[in-house]
CSV table of C-alpha atoms in Angstrom, one decimal:
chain,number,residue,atom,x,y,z
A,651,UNK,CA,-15.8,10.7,-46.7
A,652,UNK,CA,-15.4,7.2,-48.3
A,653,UNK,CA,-13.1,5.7,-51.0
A,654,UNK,CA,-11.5,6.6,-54.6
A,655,UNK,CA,-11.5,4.4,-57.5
A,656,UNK,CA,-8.2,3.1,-56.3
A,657,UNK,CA,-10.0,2.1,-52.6
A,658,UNK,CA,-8.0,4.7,-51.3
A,659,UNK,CA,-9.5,6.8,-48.2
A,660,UNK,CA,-10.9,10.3,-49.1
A,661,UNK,CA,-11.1,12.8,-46.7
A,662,UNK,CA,-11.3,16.2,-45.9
A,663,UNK,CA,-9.3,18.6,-43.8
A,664,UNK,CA,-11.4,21.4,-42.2
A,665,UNK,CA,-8.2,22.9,-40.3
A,666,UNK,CA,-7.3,23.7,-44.1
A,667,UNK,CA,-6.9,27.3,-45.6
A,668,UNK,CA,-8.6,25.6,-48.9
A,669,UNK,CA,-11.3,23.7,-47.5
A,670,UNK,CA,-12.9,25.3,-44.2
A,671,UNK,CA,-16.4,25.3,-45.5
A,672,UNK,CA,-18.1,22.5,-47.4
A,673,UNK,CA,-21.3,22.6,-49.9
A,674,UNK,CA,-23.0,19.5,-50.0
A,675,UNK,CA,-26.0,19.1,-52.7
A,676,UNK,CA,-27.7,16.2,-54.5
A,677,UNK,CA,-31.2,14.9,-55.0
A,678,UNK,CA,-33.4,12.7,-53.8
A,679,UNK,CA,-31.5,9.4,-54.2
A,680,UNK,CA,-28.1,10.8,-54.3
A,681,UNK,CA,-27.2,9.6,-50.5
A,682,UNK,CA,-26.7,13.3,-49.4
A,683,UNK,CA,-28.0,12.5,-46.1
A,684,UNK,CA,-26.3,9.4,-45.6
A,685,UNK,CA,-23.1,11.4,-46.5
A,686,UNK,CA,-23.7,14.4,-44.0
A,687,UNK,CA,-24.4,11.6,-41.4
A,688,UNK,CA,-21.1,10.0,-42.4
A,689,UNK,CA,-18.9,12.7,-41.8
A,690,UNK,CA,-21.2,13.7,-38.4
A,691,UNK,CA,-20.8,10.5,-37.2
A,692,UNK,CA,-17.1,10.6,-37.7
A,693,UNK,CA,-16.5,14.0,-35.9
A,694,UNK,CA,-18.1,12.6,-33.1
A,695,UNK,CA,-16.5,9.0,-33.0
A,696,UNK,CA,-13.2,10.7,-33.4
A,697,UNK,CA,-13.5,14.3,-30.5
A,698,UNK,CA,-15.4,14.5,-27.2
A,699,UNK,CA,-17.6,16.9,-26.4
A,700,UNK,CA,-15.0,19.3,-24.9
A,701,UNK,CA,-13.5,19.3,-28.0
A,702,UNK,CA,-16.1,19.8,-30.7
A,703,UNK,CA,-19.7,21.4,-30.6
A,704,UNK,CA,-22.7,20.2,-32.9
A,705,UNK,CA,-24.8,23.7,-34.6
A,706,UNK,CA,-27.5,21.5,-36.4
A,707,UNK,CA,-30.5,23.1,-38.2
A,708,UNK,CA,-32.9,20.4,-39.9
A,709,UNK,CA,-36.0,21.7,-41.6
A,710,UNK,CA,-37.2,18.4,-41.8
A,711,UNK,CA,-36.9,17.0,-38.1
A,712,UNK,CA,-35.7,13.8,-39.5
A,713,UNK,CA,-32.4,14.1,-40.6
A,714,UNK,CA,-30.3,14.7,-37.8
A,715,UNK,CA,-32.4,13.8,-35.2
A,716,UNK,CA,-29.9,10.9,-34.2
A,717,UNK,CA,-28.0,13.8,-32.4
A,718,UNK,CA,-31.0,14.9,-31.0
A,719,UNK,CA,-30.1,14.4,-27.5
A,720,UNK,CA,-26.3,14.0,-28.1
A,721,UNK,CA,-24.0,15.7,-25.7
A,722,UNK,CA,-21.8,17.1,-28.7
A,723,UNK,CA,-25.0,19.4,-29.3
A,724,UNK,CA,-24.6,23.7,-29.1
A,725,UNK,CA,-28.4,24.4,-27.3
A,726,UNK,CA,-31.0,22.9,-29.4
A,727,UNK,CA,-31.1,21.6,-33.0
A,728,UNK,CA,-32.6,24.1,-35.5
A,729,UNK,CA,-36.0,23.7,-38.0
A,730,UNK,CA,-36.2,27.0,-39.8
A,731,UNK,CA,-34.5,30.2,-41.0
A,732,UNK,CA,-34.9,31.9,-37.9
A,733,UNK,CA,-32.9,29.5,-36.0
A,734,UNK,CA,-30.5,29.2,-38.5
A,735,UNK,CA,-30.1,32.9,-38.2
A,736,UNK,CA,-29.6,32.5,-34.0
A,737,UNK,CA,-27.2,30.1,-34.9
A,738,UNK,CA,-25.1,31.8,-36.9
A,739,UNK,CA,-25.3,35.0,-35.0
A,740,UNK,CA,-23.8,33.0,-32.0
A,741,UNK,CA,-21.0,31.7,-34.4
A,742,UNK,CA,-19.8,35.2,-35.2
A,743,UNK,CA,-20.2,36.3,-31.7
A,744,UNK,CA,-17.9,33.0,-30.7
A,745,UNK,CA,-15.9,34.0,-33.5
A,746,UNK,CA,-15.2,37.5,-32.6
A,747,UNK,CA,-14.9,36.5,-28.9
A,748,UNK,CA,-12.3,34.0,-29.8
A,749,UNK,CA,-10.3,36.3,-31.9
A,750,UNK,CA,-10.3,38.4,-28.7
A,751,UNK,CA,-8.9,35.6,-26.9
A,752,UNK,CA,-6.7,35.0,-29.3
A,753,UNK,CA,-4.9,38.4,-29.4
A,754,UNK,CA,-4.7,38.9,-25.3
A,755,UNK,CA,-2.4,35.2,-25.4
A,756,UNK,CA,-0.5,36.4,-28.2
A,757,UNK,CA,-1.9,33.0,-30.9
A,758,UNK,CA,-3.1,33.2,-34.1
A,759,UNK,CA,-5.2,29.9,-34.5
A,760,UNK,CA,-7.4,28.1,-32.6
A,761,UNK,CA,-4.8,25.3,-32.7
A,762,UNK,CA,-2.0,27.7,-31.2
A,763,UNK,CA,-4.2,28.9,-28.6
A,764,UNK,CA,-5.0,25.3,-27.6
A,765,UNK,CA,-1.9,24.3,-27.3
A,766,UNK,CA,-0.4,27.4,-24.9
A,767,UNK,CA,-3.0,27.1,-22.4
A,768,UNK,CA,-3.9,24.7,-19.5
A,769,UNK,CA,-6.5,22.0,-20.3
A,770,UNK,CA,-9.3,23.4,-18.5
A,771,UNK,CA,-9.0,26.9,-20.6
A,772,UNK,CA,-9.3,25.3,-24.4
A,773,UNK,CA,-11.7,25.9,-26.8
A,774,UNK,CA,-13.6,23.0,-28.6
A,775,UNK,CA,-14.1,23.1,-32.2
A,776,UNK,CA,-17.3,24.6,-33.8
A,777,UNK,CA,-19.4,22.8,-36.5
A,778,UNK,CA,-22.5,24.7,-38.0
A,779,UNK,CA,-24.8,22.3,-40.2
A,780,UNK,CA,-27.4,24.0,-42.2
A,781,UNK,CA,-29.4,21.6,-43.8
A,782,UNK,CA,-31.9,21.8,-46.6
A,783,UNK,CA,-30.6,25.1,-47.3
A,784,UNK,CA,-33.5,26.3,-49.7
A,785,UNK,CA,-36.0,25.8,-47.2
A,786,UNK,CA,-33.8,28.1,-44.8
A,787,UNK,CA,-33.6,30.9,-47.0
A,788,UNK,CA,-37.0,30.8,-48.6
A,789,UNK,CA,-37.8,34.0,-47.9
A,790,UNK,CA,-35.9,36.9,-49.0
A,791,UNK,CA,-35.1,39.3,-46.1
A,792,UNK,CA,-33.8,36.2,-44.0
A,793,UNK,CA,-31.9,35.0,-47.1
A,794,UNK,CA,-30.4,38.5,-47.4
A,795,UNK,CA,-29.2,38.1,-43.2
A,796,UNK,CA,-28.2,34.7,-43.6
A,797,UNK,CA,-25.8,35.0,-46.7
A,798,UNK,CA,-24.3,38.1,-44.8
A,799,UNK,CA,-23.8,36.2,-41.8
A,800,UNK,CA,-21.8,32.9,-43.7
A,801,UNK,CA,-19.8,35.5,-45.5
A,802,UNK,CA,-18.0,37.0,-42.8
A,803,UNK,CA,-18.0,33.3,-41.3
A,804,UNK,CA,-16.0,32.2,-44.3
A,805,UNK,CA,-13.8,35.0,-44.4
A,806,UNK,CA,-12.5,34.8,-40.5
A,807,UNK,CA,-13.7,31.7,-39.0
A,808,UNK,CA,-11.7,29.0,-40.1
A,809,UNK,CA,-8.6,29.9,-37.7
A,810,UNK,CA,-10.8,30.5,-34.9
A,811,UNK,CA,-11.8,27.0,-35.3
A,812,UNK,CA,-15.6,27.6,-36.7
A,813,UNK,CA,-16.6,25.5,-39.9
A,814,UNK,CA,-19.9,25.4,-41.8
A,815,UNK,CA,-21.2,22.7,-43.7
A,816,UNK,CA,-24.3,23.6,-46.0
A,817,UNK,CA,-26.7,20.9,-47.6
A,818,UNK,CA,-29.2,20.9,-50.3
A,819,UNK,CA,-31.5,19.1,-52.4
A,820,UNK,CA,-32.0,22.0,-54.7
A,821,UNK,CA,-28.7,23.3,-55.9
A,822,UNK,CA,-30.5,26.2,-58.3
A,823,UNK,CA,-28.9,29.9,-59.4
A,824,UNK,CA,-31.2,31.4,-56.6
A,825,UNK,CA,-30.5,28.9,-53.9
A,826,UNK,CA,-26.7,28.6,-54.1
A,827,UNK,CA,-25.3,31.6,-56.0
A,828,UNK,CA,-22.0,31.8,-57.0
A,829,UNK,CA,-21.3,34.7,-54.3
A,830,UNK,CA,-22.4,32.1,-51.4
A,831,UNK,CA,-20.3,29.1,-53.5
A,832,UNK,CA,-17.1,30.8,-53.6
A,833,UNK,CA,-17.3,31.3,-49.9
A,834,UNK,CA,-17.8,27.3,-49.6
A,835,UNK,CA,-14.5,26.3,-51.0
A,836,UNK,CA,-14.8,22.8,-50.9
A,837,UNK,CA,-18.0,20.9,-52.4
A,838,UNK,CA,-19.1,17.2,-52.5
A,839,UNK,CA,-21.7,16.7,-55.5
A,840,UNK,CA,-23.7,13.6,-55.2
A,841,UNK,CA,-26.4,13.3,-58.1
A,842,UNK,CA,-28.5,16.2,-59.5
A,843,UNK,CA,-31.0,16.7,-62.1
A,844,UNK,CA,-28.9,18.5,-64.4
A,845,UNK,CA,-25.7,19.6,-66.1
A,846,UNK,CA,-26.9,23.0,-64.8
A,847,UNK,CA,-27.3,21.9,-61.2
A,848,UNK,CA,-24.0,20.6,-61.2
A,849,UNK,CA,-22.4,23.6,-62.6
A,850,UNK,CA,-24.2,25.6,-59.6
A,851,UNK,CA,-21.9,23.1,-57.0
A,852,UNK,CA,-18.9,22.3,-58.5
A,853,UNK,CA,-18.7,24.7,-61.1
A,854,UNK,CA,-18.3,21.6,-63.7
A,855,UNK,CA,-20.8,19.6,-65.6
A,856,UNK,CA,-20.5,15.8,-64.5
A,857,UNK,CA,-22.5,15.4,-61.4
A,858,UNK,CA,-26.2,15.0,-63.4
A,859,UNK,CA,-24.4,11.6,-64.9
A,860,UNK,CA,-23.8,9.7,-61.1
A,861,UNK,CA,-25.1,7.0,-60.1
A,862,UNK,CA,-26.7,8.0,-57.0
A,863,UNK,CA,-26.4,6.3,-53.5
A,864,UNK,CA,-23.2,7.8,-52.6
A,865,UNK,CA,-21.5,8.3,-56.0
A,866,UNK,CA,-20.0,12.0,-56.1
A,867,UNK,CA,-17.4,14.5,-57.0
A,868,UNK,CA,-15.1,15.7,-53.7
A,869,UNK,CA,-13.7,19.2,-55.4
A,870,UNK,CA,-11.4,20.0,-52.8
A,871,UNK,CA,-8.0,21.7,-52.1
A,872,UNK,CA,-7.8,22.3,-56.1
A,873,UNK,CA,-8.9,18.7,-57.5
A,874,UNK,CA,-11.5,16.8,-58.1
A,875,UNK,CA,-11.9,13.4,-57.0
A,876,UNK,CA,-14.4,10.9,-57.8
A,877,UNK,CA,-15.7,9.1,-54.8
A,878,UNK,CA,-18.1,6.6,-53.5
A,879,UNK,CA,-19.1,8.1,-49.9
A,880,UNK,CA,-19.0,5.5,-47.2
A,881,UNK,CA,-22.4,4.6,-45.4
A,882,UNK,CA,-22.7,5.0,-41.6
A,883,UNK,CA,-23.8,1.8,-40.0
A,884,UNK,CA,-25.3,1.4,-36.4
């Protein structure tokens, strides 16, 4: 994700049982994007497509349109609430579908599994990106479907190897609730408006008081860490 105040290297372990789902928020300013590009950019410099798919949904069409035509992309990247909704239905049907899998070769993980079959029979890892998450879930009924959906996402999906990353500029009460934050265990707080905003992330005053352009909070794995996100560069 970038460095400490030491220069030490930050990062994040989705395979963990404390961090399998991350909540990203800051405004305008903050480098939010820059930071979900970061840690994009890094999954994909790092896997192959065979071992990792790309769920993107971005309201805006700006975003993440870098990955547009990437190979590492799950069918087509997302714009509104209804894909969003597609998208995580085909998560939990992956999910359940691994889990089956899972049970007939006698493996518990996605990581067991991998490693007791032939080459040609593993499964890649999935990441679902949902960003500008108020826009996705501006109206109620598909906010309702949604929030059901990441819910039983966070409670089975990290061992079938199936992560979600959420993004927002507008970290409110009725955008982020606690319900939905507690299902996102790990959260990277760039700059918000307010002590109030920061308490919806992170659960701690502190983040309306960055400096913006990557400075942030990493609460992760029971700490927080204060961090200045690394920029992605061509």
């Amino acid at each position: 994700l970038g460095l400490d105040s030491l220069g030490n290297v930050v990062d994040i372990n989705f395979s963990s049982s404390n961090s399998p789902h991350l909540l990203i928020a800051g405004t305008t300013g903050s480098g939010k994007s820059e930071a979900l590009n970061t840690i994009l950019n890094g999954f994909v410099n790092y896997y192959n497509p065979t071992q990792l798919r790309l769920l993107l949904v971005d309201p805006k069409g700006t975003e993440l349109n870098q990955f547009e035509n990437s190979p590492f992309i799950e069918g087509d990247i997302g714009w509104d609430g209804a894909d969003a909704l597609k998208l995580l239905q085909h998560a939990v049907k992956q999910m359940d579908l691994r889990y089956a899998r899972f049970k007939e070769a006698k493996q518990r993980s996605l990581q067991d599994y991998n490693s007791s079959v032939d080459s040609g029979l593993r499964l890649p890892w999935w990441l679902l990106v949902l960003d500008e998450y108020a826009d996705l879930t501006s109206n109620g009924e598909v906010k309702k479907k949604i929030e059901a959906l990441l819910k039983r996402l966070a409670q089975k999906a990290r061992a079938a190897g199936i992560h979600v990353v959420i993004a927002t500029q507008k970290p409110s009460v009725d955008v982020i609730n606690s319900n939905l934050r507690s299902n996102l265990p790990a959260q990277l707080a760039l700059r918000v408006k307010s002590h109030t905003e920061s308490r919806v992330i992170m659960d701690e005053i502190g983040a309306e008081a960055l400096n913006g352009k990557g400075d942030a909070f990493l609460k992760c794995e029971g700490r927080m860490t204060r961090i200045q996100c690394a920029k992605t560069t061509p």
